[in-house]
Coordinates of C-alpha atoms and ligand atoms in Angstrom, one line a residue:
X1 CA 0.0 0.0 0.0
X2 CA 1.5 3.3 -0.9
X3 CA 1.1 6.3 1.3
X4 CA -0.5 9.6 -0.3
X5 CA -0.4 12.8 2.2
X6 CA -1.5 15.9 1.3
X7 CA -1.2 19.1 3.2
X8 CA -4.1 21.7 3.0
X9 CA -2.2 24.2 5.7
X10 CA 0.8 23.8 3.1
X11 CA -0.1 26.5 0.3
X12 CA 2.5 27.0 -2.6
X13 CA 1.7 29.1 -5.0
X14 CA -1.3 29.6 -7.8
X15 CA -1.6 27.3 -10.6
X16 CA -2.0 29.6 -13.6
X17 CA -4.5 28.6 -16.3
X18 CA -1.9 29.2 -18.5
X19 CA 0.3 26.0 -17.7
X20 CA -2.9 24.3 -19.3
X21 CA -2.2 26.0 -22.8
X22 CA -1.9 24.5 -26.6
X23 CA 1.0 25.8 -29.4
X24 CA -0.7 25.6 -32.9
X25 CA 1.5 26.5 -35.9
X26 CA 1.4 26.5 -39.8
X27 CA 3.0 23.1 -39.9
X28 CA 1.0 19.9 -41.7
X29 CA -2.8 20.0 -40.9
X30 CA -2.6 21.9 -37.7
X31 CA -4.1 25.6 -38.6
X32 CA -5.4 24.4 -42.2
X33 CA -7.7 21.5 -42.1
X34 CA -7.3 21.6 -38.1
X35 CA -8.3 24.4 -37.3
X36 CA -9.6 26.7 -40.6
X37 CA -11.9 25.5 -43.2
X38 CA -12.4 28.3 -44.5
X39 CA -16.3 30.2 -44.8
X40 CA -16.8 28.2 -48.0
X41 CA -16.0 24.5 -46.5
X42 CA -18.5 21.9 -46.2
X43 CA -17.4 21.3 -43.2
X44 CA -19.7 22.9 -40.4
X45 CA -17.6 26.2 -39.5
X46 CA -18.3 29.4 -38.3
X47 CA -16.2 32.2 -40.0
X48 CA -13.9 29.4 -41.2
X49 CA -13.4 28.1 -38.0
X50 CA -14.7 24.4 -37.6
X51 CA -17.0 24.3 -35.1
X52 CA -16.4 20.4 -33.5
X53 CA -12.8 21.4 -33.2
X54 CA -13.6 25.1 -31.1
X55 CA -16.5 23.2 -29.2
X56 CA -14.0 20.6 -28.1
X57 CA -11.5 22.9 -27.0
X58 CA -13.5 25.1 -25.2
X59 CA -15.0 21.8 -23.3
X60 CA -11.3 21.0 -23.0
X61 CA -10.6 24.5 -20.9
X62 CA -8.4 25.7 -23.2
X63 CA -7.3 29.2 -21.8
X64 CA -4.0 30.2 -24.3
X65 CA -2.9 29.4 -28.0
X66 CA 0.5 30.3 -29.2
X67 CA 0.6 31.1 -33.0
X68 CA 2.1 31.3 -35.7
X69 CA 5.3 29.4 -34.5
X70 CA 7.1 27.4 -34.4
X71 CA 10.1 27.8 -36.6
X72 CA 7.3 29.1 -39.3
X73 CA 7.2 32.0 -36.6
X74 CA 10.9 33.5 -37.8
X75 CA 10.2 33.4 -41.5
X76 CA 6.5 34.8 -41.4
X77 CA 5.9 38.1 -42.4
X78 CA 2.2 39.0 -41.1
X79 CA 1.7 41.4 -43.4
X80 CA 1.1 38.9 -45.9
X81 CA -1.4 37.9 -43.9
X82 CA -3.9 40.9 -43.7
X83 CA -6.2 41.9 -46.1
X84 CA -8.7 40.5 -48.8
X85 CA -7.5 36.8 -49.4
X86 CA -7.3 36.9 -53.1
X87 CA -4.4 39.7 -52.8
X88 CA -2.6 37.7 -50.0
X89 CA 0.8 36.5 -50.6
X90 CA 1.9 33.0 -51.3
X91 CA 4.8 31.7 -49.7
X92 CA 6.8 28.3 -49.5
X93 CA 7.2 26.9 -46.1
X94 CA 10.2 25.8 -46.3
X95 CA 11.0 24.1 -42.8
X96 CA 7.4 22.2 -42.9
X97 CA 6.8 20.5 -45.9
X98 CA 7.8 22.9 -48.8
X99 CA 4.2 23.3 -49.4
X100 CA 2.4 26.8 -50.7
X101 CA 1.3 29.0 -47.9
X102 CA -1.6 31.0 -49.0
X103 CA -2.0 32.8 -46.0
X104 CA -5.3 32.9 -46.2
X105 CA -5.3 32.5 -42.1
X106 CA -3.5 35.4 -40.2
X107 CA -3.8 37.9 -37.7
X108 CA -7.5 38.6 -38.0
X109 CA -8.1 35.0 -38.2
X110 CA -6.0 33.9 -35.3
X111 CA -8.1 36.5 -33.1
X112 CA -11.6 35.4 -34.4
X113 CA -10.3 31.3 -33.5
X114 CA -8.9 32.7 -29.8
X115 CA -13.1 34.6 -29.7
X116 CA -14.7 31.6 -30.7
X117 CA -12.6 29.2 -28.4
X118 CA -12.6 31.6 -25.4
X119 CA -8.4 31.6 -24.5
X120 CA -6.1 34.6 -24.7
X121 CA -3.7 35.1 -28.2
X122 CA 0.2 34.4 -27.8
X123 CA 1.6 35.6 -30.5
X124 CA 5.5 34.7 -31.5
X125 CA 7.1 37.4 -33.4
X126 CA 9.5 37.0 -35.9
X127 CA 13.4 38.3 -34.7
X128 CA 15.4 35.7 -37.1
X129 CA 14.1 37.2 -40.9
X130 CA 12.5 40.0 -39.5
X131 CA 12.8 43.6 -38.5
X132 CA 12.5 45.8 -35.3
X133 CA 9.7 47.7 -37.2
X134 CA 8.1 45.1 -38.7
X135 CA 7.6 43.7 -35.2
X136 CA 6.6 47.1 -33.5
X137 CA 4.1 47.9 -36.3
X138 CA 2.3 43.9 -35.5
X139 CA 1.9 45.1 -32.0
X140 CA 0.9 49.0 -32.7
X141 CA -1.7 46.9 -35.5
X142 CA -3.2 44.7 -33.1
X143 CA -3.1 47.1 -30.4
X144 CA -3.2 50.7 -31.1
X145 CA -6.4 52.3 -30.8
X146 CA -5.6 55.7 -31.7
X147 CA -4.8 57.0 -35.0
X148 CA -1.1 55.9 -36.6
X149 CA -0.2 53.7 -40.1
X150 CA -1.1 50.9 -38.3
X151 CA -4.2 51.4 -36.3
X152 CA -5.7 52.7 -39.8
X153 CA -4.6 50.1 -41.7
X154 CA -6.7 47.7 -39.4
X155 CA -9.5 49.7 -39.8
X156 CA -9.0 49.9 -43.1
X157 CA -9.0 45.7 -42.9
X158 CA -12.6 45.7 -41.2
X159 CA -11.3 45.8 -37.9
X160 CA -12.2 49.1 -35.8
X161 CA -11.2 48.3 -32.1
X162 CA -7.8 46.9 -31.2
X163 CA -7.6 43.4 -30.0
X164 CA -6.5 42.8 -26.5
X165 CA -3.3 41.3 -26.8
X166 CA -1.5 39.7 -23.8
X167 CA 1.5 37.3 -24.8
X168 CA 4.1 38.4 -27.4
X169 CA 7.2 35.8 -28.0
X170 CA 10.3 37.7 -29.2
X171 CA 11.8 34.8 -31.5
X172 CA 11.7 31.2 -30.9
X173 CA 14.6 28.7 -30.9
X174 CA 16.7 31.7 -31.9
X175 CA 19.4 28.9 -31.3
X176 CA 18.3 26.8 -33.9
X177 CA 15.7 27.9 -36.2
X178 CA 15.2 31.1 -35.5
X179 CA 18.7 32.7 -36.5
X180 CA 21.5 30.0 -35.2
X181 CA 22.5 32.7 -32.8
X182 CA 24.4 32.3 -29.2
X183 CA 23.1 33.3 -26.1
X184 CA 24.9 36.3 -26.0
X185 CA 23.8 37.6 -29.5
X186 CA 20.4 36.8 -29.3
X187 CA 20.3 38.6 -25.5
X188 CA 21.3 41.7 -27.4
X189 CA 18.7 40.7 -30.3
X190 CA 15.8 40.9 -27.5
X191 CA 16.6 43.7 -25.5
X192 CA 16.9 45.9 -28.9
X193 CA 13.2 44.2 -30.5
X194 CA 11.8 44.7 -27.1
X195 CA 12.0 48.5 -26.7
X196 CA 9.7 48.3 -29.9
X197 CA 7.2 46.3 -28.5
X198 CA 5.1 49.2 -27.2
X199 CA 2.6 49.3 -24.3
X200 CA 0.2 51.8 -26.0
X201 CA -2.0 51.2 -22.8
X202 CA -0.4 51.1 -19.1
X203 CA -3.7 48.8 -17.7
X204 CA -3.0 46.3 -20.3
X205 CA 0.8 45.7 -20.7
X206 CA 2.7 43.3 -22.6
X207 CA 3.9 40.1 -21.4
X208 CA 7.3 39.7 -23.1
X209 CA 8.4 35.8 -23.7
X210 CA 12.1 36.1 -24.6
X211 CA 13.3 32.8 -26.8
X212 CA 14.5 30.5 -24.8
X213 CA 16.9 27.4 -23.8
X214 CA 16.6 24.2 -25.6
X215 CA 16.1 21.5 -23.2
X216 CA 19.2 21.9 -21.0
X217 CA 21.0 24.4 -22.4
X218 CA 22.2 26.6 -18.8
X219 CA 23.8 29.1 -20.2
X220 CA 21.3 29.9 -22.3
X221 CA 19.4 31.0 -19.1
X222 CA 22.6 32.1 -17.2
X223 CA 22.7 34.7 -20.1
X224 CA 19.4 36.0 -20.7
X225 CA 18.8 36.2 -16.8
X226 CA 22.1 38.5 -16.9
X227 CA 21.0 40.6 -19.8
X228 CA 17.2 40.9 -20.6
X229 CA 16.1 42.2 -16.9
X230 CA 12.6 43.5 -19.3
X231 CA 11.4 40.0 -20.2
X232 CA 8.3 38.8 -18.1
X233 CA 8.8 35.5 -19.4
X234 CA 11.7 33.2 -20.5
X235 CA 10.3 30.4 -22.9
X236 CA 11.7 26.7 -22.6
X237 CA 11.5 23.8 -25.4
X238 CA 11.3 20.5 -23.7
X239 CA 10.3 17.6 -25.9
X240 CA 9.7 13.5 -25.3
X241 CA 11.6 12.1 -28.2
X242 CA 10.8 8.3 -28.7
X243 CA 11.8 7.1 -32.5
X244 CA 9.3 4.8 -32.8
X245 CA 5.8 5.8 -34.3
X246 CA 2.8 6.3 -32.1
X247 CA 1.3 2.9 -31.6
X248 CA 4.5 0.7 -32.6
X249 CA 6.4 0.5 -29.4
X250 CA 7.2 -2.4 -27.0
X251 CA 7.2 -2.3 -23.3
X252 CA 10.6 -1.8 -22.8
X253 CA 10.1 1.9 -25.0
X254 CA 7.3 2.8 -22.9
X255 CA 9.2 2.8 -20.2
X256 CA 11.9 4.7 -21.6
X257 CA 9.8 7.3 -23.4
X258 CA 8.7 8.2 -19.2
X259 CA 12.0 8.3 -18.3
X260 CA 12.9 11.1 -20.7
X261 CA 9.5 12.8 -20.1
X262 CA 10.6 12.5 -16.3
X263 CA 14.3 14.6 -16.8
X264 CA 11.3 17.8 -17.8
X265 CA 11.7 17.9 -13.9
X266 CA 15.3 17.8 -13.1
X267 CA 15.3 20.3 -16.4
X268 CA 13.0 22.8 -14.7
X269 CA 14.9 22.6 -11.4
X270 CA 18.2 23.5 -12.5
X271 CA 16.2 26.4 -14.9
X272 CA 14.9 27.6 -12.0
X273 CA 17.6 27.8 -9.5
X274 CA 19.3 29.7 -12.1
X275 CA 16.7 32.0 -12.7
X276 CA 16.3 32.2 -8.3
X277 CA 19.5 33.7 -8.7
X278 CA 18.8 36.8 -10.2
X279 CA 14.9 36.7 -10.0
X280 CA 13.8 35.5 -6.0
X281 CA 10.7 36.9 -6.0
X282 CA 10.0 34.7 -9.1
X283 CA 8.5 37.8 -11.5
X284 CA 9.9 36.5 -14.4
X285 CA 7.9 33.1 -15.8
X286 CA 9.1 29.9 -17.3
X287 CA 7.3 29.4 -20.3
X288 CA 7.3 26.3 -21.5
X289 CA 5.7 26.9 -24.6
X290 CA 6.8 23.9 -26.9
X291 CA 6.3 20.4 -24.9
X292 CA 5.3 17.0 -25.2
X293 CA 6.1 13.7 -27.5
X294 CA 7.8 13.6 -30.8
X295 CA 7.4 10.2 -32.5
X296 CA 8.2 9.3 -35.4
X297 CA 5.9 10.5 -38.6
X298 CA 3.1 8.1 -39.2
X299 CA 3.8 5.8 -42.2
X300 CA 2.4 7.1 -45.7
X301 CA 2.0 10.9 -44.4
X302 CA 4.4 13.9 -45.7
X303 CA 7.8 13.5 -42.9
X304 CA 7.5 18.0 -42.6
X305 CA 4.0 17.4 -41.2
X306 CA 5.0 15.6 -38.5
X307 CA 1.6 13.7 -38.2
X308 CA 1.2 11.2 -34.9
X309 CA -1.3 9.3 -33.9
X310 CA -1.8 9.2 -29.7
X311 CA -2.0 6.4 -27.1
X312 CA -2.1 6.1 -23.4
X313 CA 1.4 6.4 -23.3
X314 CA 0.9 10.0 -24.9
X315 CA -2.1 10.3 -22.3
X316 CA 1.1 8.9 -19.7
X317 CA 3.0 11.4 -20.5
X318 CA 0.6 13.9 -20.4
X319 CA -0.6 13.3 -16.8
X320 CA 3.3 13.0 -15.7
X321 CA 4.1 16.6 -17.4
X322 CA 0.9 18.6 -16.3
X323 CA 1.6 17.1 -12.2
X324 CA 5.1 18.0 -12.4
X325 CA 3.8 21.6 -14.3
X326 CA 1.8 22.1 -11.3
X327 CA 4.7 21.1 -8.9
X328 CA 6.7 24.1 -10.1
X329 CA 4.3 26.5 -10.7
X330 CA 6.2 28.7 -8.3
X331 CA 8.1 29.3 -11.7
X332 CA 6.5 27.7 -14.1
X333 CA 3.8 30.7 -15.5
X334 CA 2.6 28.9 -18.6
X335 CA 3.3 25.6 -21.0
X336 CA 1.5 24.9 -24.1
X337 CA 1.5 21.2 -25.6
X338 CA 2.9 21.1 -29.5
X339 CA 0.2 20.5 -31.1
X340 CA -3.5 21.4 -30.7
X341 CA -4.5 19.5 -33.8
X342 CA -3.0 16.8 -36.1
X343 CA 0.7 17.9 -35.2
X344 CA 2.6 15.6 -33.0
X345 CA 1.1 15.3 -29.3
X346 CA -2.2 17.2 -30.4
X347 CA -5.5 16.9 -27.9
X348 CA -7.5 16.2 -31.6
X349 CA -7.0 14.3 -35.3
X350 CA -8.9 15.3 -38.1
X351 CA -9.8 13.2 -41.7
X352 CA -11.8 15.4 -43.7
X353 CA -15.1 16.1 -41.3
X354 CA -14.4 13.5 -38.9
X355 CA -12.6 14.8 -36.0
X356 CA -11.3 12.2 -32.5
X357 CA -10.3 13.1 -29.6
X358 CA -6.5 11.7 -28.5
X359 CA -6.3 10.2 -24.9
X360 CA -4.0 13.6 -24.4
X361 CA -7.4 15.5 -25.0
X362 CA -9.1 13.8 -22.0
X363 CA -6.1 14.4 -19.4
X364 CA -6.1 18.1 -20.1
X365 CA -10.0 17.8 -19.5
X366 CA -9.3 15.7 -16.4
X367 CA -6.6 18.5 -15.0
X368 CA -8.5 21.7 -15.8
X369 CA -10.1 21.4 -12.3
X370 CA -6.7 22.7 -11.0
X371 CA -6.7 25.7 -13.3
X372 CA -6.4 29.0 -11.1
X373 CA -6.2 26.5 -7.8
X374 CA -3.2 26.7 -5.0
X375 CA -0.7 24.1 -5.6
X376 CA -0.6 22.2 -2.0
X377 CA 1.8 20.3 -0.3
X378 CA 1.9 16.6 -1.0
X379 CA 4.0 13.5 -1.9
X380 CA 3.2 9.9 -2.8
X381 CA 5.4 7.4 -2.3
X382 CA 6.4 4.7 -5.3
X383 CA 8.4 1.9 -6.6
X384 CA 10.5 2.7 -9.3
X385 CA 10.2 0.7 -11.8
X386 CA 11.4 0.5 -15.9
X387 CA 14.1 -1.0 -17.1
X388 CA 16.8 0.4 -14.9
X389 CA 14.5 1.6 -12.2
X390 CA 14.8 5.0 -13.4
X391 CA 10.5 5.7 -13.4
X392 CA 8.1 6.4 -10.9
X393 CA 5.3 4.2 -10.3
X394 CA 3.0 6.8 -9.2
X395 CA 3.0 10.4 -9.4
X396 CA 0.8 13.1 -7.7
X397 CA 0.0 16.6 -7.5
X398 CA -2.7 18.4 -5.4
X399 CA -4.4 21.8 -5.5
X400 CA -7.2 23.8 -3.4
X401 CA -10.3 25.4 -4.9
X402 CA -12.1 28.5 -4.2
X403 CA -14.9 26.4 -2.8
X404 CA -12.2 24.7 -0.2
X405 CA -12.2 21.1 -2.1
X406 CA -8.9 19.4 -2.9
X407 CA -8.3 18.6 -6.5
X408 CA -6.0 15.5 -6.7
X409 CA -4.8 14.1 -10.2
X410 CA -2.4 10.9 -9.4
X411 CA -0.3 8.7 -12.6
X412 CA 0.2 5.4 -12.3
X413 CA 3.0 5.0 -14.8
X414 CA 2.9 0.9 -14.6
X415 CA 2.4 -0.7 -17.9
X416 CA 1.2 -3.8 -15.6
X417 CA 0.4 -3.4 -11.7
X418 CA -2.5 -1.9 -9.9
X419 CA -1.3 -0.1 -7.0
X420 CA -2.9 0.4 -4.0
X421 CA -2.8 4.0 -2.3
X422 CA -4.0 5.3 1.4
X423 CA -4.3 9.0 1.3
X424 CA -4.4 11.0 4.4
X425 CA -5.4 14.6 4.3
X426 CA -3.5 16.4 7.0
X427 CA -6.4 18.2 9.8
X428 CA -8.9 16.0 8.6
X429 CA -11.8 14.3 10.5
X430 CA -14.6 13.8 8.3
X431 CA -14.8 13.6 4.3
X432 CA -18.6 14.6 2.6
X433 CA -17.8 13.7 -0.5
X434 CA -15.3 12.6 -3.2
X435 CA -16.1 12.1 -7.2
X436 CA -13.6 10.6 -9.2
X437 CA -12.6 9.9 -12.6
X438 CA -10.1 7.9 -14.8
X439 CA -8.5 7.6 -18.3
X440 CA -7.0 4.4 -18.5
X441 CA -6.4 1.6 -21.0
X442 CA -3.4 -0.6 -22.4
X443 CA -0.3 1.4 -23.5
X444 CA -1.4 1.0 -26.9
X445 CA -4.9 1.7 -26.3
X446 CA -6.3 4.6 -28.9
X447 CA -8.6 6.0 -30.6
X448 CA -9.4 6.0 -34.4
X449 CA -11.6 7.2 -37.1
X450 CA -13.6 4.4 -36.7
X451 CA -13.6 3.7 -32.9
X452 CA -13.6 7.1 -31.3
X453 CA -14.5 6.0 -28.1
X454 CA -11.8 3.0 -27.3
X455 CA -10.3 5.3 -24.5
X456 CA -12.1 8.2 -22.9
X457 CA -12.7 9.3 -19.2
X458 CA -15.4 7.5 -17.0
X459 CA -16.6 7.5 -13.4
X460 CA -14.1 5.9 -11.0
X461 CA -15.5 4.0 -8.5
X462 CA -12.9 2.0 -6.9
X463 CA -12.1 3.9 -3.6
X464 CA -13.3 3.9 -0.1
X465 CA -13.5 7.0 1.8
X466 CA -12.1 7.1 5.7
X467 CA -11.8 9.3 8.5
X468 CA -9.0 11.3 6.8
X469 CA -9.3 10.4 2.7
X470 CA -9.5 7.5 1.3
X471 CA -7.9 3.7 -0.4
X472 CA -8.2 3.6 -3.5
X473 CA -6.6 0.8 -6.2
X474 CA -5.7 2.9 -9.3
X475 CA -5.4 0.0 -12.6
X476 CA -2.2 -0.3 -15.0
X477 CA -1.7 3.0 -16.8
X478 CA -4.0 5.2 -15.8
X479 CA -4.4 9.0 -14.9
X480 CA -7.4 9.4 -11.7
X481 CA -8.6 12.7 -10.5
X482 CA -9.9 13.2 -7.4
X483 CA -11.9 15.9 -6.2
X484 CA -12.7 15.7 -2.3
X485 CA -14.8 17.6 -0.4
X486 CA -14.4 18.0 3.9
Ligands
AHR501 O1 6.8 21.9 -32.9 C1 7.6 21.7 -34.0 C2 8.8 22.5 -34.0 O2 9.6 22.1 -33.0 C3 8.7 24.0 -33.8 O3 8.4 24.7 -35.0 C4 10.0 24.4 -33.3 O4 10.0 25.5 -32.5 C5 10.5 23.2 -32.6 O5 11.8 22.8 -33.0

């Protein structure tokens, strides 16, 4: 029996919505097809927007969307993007696909998807092909409400109020994609984009995401914390790389695909001690807006589309990210899950007007009740297990509510064993109430075109409350949520 305790008098800091966020870019059929139809589709859609895919993510809780990128992010001009369609700039995208890039969904768009689906716009702006003014004139565009170039222009494109925008990303992977530059250039590249990124309004100021660290790159973060004292928000790229596909994986590279999801923690640690250094009353946010698995392309579909199907060890990996998001959300201000929609770890697939929902979809349902909660106290104790011992069997995280309930959402990470859990709430004497629910199915367990329903959540039943919480027996990969009430 493994021990569960959880602490209400041990508060730790808010959960943001944000950590609960998607990243949707012009990559395969993520924004076209996923996302836009178009007015004239036969697909059911409301100003191109197809409506199963907004209804689902606004069951889902979605509260923020980065766009447009992504590497497409440094090589899009959103000028080309404004506008009547027909006089809207092709383009190749040349990192995904070298397919034609009509444009036909930009900056208005991306705000009418955000309306529909209720979240706030993230917008990445584009420092690796791009200018300083082309960047400040996107922001005075979308933001200005006065009269300039920019603010009439928008007008000019149908749009009389500014939009409220929130999140702006100055570059992404500006080590990589987005310019090959070093830490030390790019700093320099930030600070002199950022003075440019104007707050027209003091009530509604920017929250600037400077490019961050791949994965474990420290002195990526050593730098940036030295140099770019204005950033709000310092983004980190943090995927689960398997090479196998999806669904064709063995036991042995289940485990293994948790154990690299697992080092997200260690990576966010040693971020963050860095970051305590310079920043102790934690203002500035890790942003971990690129996450989640990276298989390898499903067999038949175009390699730059980077199309995957999803399983419970997606929905594994899932659960294990989002507790360990909330664990360290002290630091940890938003993350957003690469890709909302037909793009590696996305929440939904599409084929023409059939749309499923990925086991993926249903943990971030699951986990929405700790959305704007306080992160408490609390630690479960497991086997570890995998092939050399180096996973979990369980992991836990546990928020409070405004109405004073605990929200509990609990992994167990074995592709074989039950395990049996006691929880004790700390000052408790009496439990009302407790509803529960579970995702769980084989590793390999998914859902398809034609069986959409092989893996969804359902009532969980199998617990017994007591005195101070309750036994429960949580099944072979599975992700339970608790939500108790004293
Ligand atoms: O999500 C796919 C790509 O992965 C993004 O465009 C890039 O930022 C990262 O390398």
């Amino acid at each position: 029996m493994e021990k569960y305790l959880i602490n209400p008098n041990q508060k730790i800091s808010k959960i943001r919505k944000e950590i609960y966020g998607n990243f949707s870019e012009h990559l395969g059929r993520c924004i076209y097809e996923g996302m836009y139809v178009g007015e004239q589709s036969k697909i059911q859609n409301i100003n191109g927007m197809r409506c199963d895919v907004v209804n689902a993510l606004k069951e889902m809780g979605l509260p923020v969307l980065r766009w447009p990128g992504g590497c497409f992010a440094d090589e899009y001009h959103w000028m080309d993007g404004i506008g009547p369609k027909e006089n809207r700039k092709k383009m190749i995208n040349t990192h995904w696909g070298g397919v034609i890039e009509d444009n036909s969904f930009g900056t208005h768009e991306f705000f009418e998807l955000c309306r529909q689906i209720g979240c706030e716009p993230y917008i990445c702006g584009n420092v690796g092909s791009g200018t300083v003014q082309e960047m400040s004139d996107w922001v005075q565009y979308i933001t200005f409400e006065g009269i300039s170039p920019m603010s009439e222009l928008r007008k000019r494109n149908g749009r009389e109020e500014p939009w409220k925008l929130k999140y702006f990303g100055i570059g992404n992977e500006n080590w990589g994609c987005g310019g090959n530059m070093n830490a030390e250039f790019y700093a320099d590249q930030f600070n002199r984009y950022n003075v440019y990124v104007r707050n027209y309004y003091p009530d509604r100021p920017i929250y600037r995401i400077a490019g961050g660290p791949n994965r474990d790159d420290y002195h990526w973060t050593e730098v940036l914390m030295q140099k770019c004292r204005s950033m709000n928000g310092l983004s980190l790229h943090c995927y689960t790389g398997t090479g196998n596909t999806a669904l064709e994986f063995n036991e042995e590279q289940y485990y293994s695909t948790l154990k690299d999801c697992m080092l997200i923690d260690e990576i966010i640690t040693r971020h963050s001690e860095i970051m305590n250094r310079y920043d102790p009353q934690k203002r500035i946010g890790l942003i971990v807006d690129e996450w989640g698995t990276w298989h390898r392309v499903e067999v038949g579909t175009n390699p730059g589309f980077l199309y995957q199907q999803s399983s419970m060890r997606d929905a594994i990996v899932a659960g294990l990210s989002l507790n360990i998001f909330n664990k360290h959300s002290d630091r940890v201000h938003m993350a957003n899950i690469a890709q909302t929609i037909n793009v590696l770890q996305s929440v939904a697939l599409t084929d023409g007007e059939k749309m499923i929902l990925t086991p993926t979809y249903y943990v971030f349902k699951m986990f929405k009740d700790h959305q704007e909660n306080t992160l408490l106290g609390s630690y479960i104790t497991s086997e570890k297990i995998g092939q050399n011992g180096n996973v979990p069997s369980l992991l836990e995280s546990a928020s409070l509510n405004e109405n004073g309930d605990i929200v509990s959402t609990i992994v167990n990470t074995s592709a074989t064993d039950s395990s049996e859990i006691h929880c004790q709430i700390a000052d408790t004497n009496a439990i009302c109430d407790i509803k529960s629910e579970i995702l769980t199915g084989s590793i390999h367990a998914h859902n398809t075109f034609t069986e959409t329903d092989n893996v969804k959540t359902v009532e969980f039943t199998d617990f017994t409350k007591i005195t101070e919480g309750f036994k429960a027996k949580l099944p072979p990969c599975s992700v339970v949520k608790f939500i108790i009430k004293r």
